CSV table of C-alpha atoms and ligand atoms in Angstrom, one decimal:
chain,number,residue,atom,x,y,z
N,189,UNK,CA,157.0,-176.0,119.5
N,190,UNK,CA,161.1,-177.1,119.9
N,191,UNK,CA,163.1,-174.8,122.2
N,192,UNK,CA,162.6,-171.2,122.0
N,193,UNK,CA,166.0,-169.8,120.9
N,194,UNK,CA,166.5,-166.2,122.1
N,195,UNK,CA,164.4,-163.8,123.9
N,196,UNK,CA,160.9,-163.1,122.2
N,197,UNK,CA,159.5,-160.0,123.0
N,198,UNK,CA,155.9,-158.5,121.8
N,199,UNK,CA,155.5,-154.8,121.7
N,200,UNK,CA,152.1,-153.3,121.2
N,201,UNK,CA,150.0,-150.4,121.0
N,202,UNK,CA,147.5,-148.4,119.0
N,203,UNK,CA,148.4,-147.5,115.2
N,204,UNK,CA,150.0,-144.4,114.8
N,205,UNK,CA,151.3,-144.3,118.9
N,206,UNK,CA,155.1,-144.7,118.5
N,207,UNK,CA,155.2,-148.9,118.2
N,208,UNK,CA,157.6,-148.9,115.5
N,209,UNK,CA,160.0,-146.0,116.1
N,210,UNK,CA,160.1,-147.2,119.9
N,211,UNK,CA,160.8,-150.8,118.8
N,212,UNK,CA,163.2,-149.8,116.4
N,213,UNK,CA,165.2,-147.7,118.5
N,214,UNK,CA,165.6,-150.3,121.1
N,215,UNK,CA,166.6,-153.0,118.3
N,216,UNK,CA,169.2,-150.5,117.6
N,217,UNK,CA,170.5,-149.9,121.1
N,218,UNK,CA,170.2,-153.7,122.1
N,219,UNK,CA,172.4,-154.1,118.6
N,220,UNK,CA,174.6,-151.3,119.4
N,221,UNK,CA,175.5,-153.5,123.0
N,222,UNK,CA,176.5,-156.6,120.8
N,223,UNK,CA,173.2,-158.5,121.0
N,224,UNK,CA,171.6,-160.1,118.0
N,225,UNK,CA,168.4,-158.9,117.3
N,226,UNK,CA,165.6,-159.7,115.2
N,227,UNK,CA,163.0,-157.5,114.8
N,228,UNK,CA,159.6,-159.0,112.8
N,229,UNK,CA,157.4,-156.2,112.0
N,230,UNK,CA,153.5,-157.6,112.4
N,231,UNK,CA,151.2,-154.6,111.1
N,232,UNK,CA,149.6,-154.5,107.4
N,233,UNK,CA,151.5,-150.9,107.5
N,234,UNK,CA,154.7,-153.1,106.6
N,235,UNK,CA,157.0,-150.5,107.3
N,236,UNK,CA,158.1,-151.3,111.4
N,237,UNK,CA,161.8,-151.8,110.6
N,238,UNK,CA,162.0,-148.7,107.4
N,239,UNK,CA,164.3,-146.6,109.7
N,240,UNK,CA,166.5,-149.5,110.6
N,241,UNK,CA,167.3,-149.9,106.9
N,242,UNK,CA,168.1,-146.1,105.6
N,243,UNK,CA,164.2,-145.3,105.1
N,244,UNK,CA,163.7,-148.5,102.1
N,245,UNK,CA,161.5,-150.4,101.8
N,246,UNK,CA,161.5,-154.4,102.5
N,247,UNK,CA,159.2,-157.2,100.4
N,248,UNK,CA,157.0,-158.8,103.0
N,249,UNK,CA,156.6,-162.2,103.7
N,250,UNK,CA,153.2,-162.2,102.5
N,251,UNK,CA,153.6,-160.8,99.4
N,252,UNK,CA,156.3,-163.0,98.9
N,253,UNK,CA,154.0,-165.6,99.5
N,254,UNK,CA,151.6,-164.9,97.3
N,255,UNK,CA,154.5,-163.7,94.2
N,256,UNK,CA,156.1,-167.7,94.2
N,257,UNK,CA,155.9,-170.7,96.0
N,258,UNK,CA,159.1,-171.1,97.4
N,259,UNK,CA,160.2,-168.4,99.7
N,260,UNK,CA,164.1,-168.3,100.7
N,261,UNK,CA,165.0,-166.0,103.8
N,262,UNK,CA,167.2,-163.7,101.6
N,263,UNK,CA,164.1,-162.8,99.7
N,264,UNK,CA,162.1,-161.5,102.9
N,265,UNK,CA,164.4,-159.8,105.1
N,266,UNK,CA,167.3,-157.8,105.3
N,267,UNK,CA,170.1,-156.8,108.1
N,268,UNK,CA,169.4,-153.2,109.3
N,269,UNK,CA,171.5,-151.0,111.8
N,270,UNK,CA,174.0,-152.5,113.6
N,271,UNK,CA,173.3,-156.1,112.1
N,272,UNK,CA,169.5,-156.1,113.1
N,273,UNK,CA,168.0,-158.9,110.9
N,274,UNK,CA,164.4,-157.0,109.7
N,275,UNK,CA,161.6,-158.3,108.5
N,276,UNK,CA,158.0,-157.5,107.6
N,277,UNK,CA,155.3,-159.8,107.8
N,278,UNK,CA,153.1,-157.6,105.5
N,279,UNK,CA,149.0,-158.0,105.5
N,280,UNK,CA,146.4,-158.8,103.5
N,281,UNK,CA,145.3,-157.3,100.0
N,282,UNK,CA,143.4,-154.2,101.1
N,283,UNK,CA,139.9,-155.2,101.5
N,284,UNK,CA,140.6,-159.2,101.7
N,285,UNK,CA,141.1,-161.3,104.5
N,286,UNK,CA,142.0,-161.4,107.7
N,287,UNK,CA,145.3,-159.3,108.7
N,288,UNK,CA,145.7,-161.8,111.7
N,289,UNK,CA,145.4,-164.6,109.8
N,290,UNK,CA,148.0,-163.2,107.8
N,291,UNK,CA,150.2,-162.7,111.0
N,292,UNK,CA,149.7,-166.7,111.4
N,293,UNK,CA,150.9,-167.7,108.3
N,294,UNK,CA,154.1,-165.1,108.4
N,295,UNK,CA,155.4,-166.1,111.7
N,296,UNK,CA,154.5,-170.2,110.3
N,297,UNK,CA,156.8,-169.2,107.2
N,298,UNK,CA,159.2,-167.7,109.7
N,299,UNK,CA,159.7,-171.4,111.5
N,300,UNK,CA,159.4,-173.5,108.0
N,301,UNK,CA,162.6,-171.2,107.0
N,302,UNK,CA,164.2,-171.9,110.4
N,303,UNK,CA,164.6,-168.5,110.8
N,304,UNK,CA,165.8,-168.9,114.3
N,305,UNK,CA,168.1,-171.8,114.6
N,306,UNK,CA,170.3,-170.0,111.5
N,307,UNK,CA,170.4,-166.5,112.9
N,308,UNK,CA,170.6,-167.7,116.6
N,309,UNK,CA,169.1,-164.2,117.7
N,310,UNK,CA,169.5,-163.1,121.4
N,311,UNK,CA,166.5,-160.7,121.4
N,312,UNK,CA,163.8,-161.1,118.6
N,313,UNK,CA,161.1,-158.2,118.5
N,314,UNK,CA,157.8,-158.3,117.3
N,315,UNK,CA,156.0,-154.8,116.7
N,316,UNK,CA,152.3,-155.5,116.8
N,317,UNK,CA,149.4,-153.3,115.9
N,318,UNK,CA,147.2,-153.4,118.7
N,319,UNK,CA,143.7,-151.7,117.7
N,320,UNK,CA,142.0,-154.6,117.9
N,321,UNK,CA,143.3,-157.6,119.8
N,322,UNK,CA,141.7,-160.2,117.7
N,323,UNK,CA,142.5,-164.2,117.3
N,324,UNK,CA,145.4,-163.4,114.6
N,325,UNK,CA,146.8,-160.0,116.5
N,326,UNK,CA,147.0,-162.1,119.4
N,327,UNK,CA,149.2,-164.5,117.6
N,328,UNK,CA,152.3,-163.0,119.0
N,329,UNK,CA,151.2,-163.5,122.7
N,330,UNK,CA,148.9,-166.3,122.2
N,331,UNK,CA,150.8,-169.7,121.4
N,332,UNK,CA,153.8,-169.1,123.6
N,333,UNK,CA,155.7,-167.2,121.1
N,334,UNK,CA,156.6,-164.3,122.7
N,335,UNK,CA,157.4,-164.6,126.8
N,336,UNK,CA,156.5,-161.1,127.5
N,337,UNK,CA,154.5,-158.2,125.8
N,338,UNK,CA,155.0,-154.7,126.3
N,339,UNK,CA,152.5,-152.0,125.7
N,340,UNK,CA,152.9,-148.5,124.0
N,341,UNK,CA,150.6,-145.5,125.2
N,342,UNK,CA,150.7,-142.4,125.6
N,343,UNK,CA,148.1,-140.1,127.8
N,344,UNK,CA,145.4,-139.7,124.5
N,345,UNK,CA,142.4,-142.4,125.9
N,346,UNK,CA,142.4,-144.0,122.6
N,347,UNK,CA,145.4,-145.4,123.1
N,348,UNK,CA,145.2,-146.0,126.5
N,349,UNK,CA,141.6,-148.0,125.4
N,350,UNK,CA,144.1,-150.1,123.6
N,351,UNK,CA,147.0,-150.6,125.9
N,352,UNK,CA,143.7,-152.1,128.3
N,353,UNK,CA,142.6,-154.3,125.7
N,354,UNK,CA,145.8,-156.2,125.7
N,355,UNK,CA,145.7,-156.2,129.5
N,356,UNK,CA,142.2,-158.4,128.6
N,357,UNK,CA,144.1,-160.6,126.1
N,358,UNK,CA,146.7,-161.1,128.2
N,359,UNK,CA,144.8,-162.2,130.9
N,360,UNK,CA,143.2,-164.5,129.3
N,361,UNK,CA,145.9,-166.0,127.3
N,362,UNK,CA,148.7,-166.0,130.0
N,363,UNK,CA,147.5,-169.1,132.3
N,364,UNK,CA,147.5,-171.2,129.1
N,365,UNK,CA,151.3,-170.6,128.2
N,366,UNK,CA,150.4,-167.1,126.4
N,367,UNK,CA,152.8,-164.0,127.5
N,368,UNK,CA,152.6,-162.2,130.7
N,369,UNK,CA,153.0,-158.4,130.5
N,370,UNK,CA,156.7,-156.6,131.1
N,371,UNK,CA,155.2,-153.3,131.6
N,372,UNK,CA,154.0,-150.1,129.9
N,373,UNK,CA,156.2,-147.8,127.5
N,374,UNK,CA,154.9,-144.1,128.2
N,375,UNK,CA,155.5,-142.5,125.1
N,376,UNK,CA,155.0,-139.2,123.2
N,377,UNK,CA,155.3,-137.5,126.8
N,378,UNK,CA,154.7,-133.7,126.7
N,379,UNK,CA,152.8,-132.8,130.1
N,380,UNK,CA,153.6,-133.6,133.0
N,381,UNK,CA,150.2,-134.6,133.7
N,382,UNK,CA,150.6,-137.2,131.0
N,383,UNK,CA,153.0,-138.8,133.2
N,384,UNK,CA,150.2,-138.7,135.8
N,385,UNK,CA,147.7,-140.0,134.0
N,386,UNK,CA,149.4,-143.3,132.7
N,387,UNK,CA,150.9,-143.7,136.3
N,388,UNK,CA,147.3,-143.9,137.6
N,389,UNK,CA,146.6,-146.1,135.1
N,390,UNK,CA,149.1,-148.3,135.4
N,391,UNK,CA,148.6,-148.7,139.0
N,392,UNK,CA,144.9,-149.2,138.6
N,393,UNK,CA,145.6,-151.8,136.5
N,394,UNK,CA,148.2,-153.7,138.6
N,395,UNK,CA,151.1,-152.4,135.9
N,396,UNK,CA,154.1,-150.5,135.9
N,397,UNK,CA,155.8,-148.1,133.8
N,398,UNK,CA,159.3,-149.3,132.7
N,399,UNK,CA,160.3,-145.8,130.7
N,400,UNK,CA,159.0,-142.3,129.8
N,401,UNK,CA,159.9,-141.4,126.2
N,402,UNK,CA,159.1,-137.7,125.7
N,403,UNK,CA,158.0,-136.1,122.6
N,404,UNK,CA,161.2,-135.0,120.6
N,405,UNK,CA,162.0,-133.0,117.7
N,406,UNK,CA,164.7,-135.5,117.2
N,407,UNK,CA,162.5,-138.6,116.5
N,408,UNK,CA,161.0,-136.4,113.9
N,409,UNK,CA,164.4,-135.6,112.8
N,410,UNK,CA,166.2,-138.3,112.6
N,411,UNK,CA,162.8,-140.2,111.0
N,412,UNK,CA,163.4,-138.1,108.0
N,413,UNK,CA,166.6,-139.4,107.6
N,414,UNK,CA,165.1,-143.2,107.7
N,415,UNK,CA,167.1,-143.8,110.8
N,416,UNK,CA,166.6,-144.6,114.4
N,417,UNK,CA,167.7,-141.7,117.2
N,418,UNK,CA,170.4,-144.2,117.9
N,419,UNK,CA,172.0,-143.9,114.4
N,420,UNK,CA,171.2,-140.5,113.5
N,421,UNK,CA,171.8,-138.9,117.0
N,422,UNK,CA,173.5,-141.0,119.4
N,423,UNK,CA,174.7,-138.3,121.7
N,424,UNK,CA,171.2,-136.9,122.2
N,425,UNK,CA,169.1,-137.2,125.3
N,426,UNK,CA,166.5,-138.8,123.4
N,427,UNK,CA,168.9,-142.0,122.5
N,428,UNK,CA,169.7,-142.3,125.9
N,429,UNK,CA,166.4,-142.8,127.0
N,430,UNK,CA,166.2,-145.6,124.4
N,431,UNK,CA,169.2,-146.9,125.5
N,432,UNK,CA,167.7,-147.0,129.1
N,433,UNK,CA,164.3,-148.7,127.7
N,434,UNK,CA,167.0,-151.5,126.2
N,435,UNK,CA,168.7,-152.0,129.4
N,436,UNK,CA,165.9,-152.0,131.2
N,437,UNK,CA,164.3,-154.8,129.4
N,438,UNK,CA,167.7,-156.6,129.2
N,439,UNK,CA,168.0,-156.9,133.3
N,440,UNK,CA,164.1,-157.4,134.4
N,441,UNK,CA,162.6,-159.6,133.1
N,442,UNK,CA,159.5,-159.5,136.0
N,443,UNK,CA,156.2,-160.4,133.6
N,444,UNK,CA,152.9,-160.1,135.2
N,445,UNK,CA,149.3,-160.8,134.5
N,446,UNK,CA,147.5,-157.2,135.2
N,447,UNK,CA,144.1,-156.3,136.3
N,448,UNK,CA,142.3,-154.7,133.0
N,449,UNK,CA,139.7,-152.5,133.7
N,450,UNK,CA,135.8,-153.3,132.8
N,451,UNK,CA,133.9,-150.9,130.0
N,452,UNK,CA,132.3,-148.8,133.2
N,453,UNK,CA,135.3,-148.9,135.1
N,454,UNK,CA,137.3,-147.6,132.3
N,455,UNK,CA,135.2,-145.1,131.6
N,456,UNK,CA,134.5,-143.5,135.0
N,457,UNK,CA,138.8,-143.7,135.6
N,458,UNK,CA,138.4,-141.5,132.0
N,459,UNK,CA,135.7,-139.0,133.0
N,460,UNK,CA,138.0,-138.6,136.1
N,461,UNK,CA,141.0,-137.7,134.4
N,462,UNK,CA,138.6,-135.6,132.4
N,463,UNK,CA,138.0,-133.5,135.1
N,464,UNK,CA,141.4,-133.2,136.4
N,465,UNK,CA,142.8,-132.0,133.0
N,466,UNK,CA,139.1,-129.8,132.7
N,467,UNK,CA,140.3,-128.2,136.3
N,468,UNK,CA,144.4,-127.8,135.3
N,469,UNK,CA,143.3,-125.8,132.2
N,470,UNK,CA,140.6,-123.6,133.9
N,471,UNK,CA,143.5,-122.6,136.7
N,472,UNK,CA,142.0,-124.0,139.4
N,473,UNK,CA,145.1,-126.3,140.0
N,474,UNK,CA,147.9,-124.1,139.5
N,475,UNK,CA,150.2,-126.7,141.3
N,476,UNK,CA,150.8,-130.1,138.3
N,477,UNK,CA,151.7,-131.8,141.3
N,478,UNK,CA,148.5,-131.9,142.8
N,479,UNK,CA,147.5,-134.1,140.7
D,697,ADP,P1,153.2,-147.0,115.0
D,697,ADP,O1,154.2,-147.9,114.7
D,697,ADP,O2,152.6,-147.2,116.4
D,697,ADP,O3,152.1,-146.9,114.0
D,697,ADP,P2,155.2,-145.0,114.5
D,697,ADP,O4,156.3,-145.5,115.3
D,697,ADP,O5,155.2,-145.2,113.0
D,697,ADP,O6,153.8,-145.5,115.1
D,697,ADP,O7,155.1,-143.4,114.9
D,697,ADP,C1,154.1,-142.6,114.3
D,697,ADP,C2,154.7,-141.2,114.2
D,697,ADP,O8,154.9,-140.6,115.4
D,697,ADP,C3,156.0,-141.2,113.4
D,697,ADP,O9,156.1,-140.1,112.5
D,697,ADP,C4,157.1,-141.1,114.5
D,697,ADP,O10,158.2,-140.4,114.1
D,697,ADP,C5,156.3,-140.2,115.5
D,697,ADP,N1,156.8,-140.5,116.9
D,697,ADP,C6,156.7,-141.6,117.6
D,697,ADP,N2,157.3,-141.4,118.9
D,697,ADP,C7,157.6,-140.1,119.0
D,697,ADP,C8,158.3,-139.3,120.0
D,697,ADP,N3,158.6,-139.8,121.2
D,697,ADP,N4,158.5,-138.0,119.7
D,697,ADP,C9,158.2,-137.5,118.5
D,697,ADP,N5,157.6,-138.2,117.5
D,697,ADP,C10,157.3,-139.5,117.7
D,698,MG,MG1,154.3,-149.2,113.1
């Protein structure tokens, strides 16, 4: 592959979790600091960069694949908030094929069309769906594409069944050239022993947390506008928090390989939280910081 222009940055988590709404709101706060940013959208939902472009929507680069046979850049992406360039790389026909395959051949298009070289992007973002870390989700993080991957969570143990999952494919993709792991995004955060929880597991896992994003009415909000927090509220807490998650990935750039747990480790650390939560809502710890 010729020289890597820009930063390239893999975010990931469960479907549903807050991937694209995190990613889009710090495309919009690295933008809003005078970076270039390019933010590639790689889940079948095709809708990753929809509230960096006023709620519309954006023809993939699959379906443009499949519609002619020549594919220009105009016809597959569009500048968002703040001059984000957006794109989707879309998924298979319901039913058919392989959405990680379909990744592949998106991000190949993506290089064919130069992509790179012509926008000259300081930062380019790809939000990942994570359920399932197969050959073609691991694209991203695989072949040296993106140098560091960043995991969405929040305390619910599906997600954090996920966020481990990576760990496993980044492990062992990361001593062949694959990307090493920035850290966790803790999102959706409405407990404090949420906080707790992926704290523990972070440190069980040899992670770290790089932001807390809590739960906001304003997300909600200002997704009903089809905007980020950034664009619809930027005075609010809730961009600022964003704004830190930007910074933060801006000045470290510390990547390691973690320590995922194994199927019985996993699930005893869960039946442990279990109990901890099972105790907190009985009343026997009155005191959230005893956990
Ligand atoms: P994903 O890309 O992981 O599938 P989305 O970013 O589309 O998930 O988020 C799913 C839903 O959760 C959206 O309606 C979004 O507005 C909401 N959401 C995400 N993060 C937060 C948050 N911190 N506070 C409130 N709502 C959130
Ligand atoms: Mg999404």
């Amino acid at each position: 592959m010729s020289e890597k222009i820009g930063k390239h940055i893999a975010i990931y988590g469960k479907g549903g979790i807050g991937k694209s709404t995190t990613t889009s709101n710090i495309s919009a706060a690295l933008a809003e600091s005078g970076y270039r940013v390019i933010q590639i959208g790689c889940d079948p939902k095709s809708d990753s960069t929809t509230i960096l472009r006023g709620g519309n929507d954006l023809p993939t680069v699959l379906d443009t694949l499949r519609e002619q046979s020549r594919v220009r850049l105009d016809d597959i992406s569009a500048i968002g908030f703040g001059g984000v360039l957006c794109i989707e790389a879309g998924g298979p026909v319901p039913g058919v094929g392989c959405a990680g395959r379909g990744i592949n051949a998106a991000v190949e298009q993506l290089q064919d069309l130069k992509v790179f070289e012509e926008f000259k992007p300081d930062f380019v973002l790809y939000d990942v769906l994570g359920d399932v870390v197969c050959g073609g989700f691991a694209v991203p993080i695989r072949d040296g594409l993106a140098d560091r991957a960043f995991v969405v969570t929040s305390s619910d143990f599906m997600a954090v069944f996920a966020a481990n999952n990576l760990f496993k494919a980044v492990t062992k993709y990361a001593p062949s050239g694959g990307a090493r792991l920035g850290g966790i995004i803790a999102n959706s955060i409405l407990a404090p022993y949420a906080t707790s929880l992926i704290d523990d597991f972070a440190d069980r896992t040899g992670s770290r947390v790089i932001g807390y994003v809590p739960r906001s009415l304003t997300v909600a909000q200002s997704e009903l506008y089809g905007k980020t927090v950034i664009e619809a509220v930027p005075q609010s807490e809730q961009a600022q928090v964003y704004r830190d998650l930007a910074k933060f990935i801006v000045e470290d750039e510390e990547a390691i390989i973690p320590r995922p747990l194994n199927g019985p480790e996993l699930k005893k650390w869960a039946r442990e939280w279990g109990d901890k939560i099972f105790e907190v809502e009985a009343g026997v710890v009155h005191e959230m910081a005893s956990i």
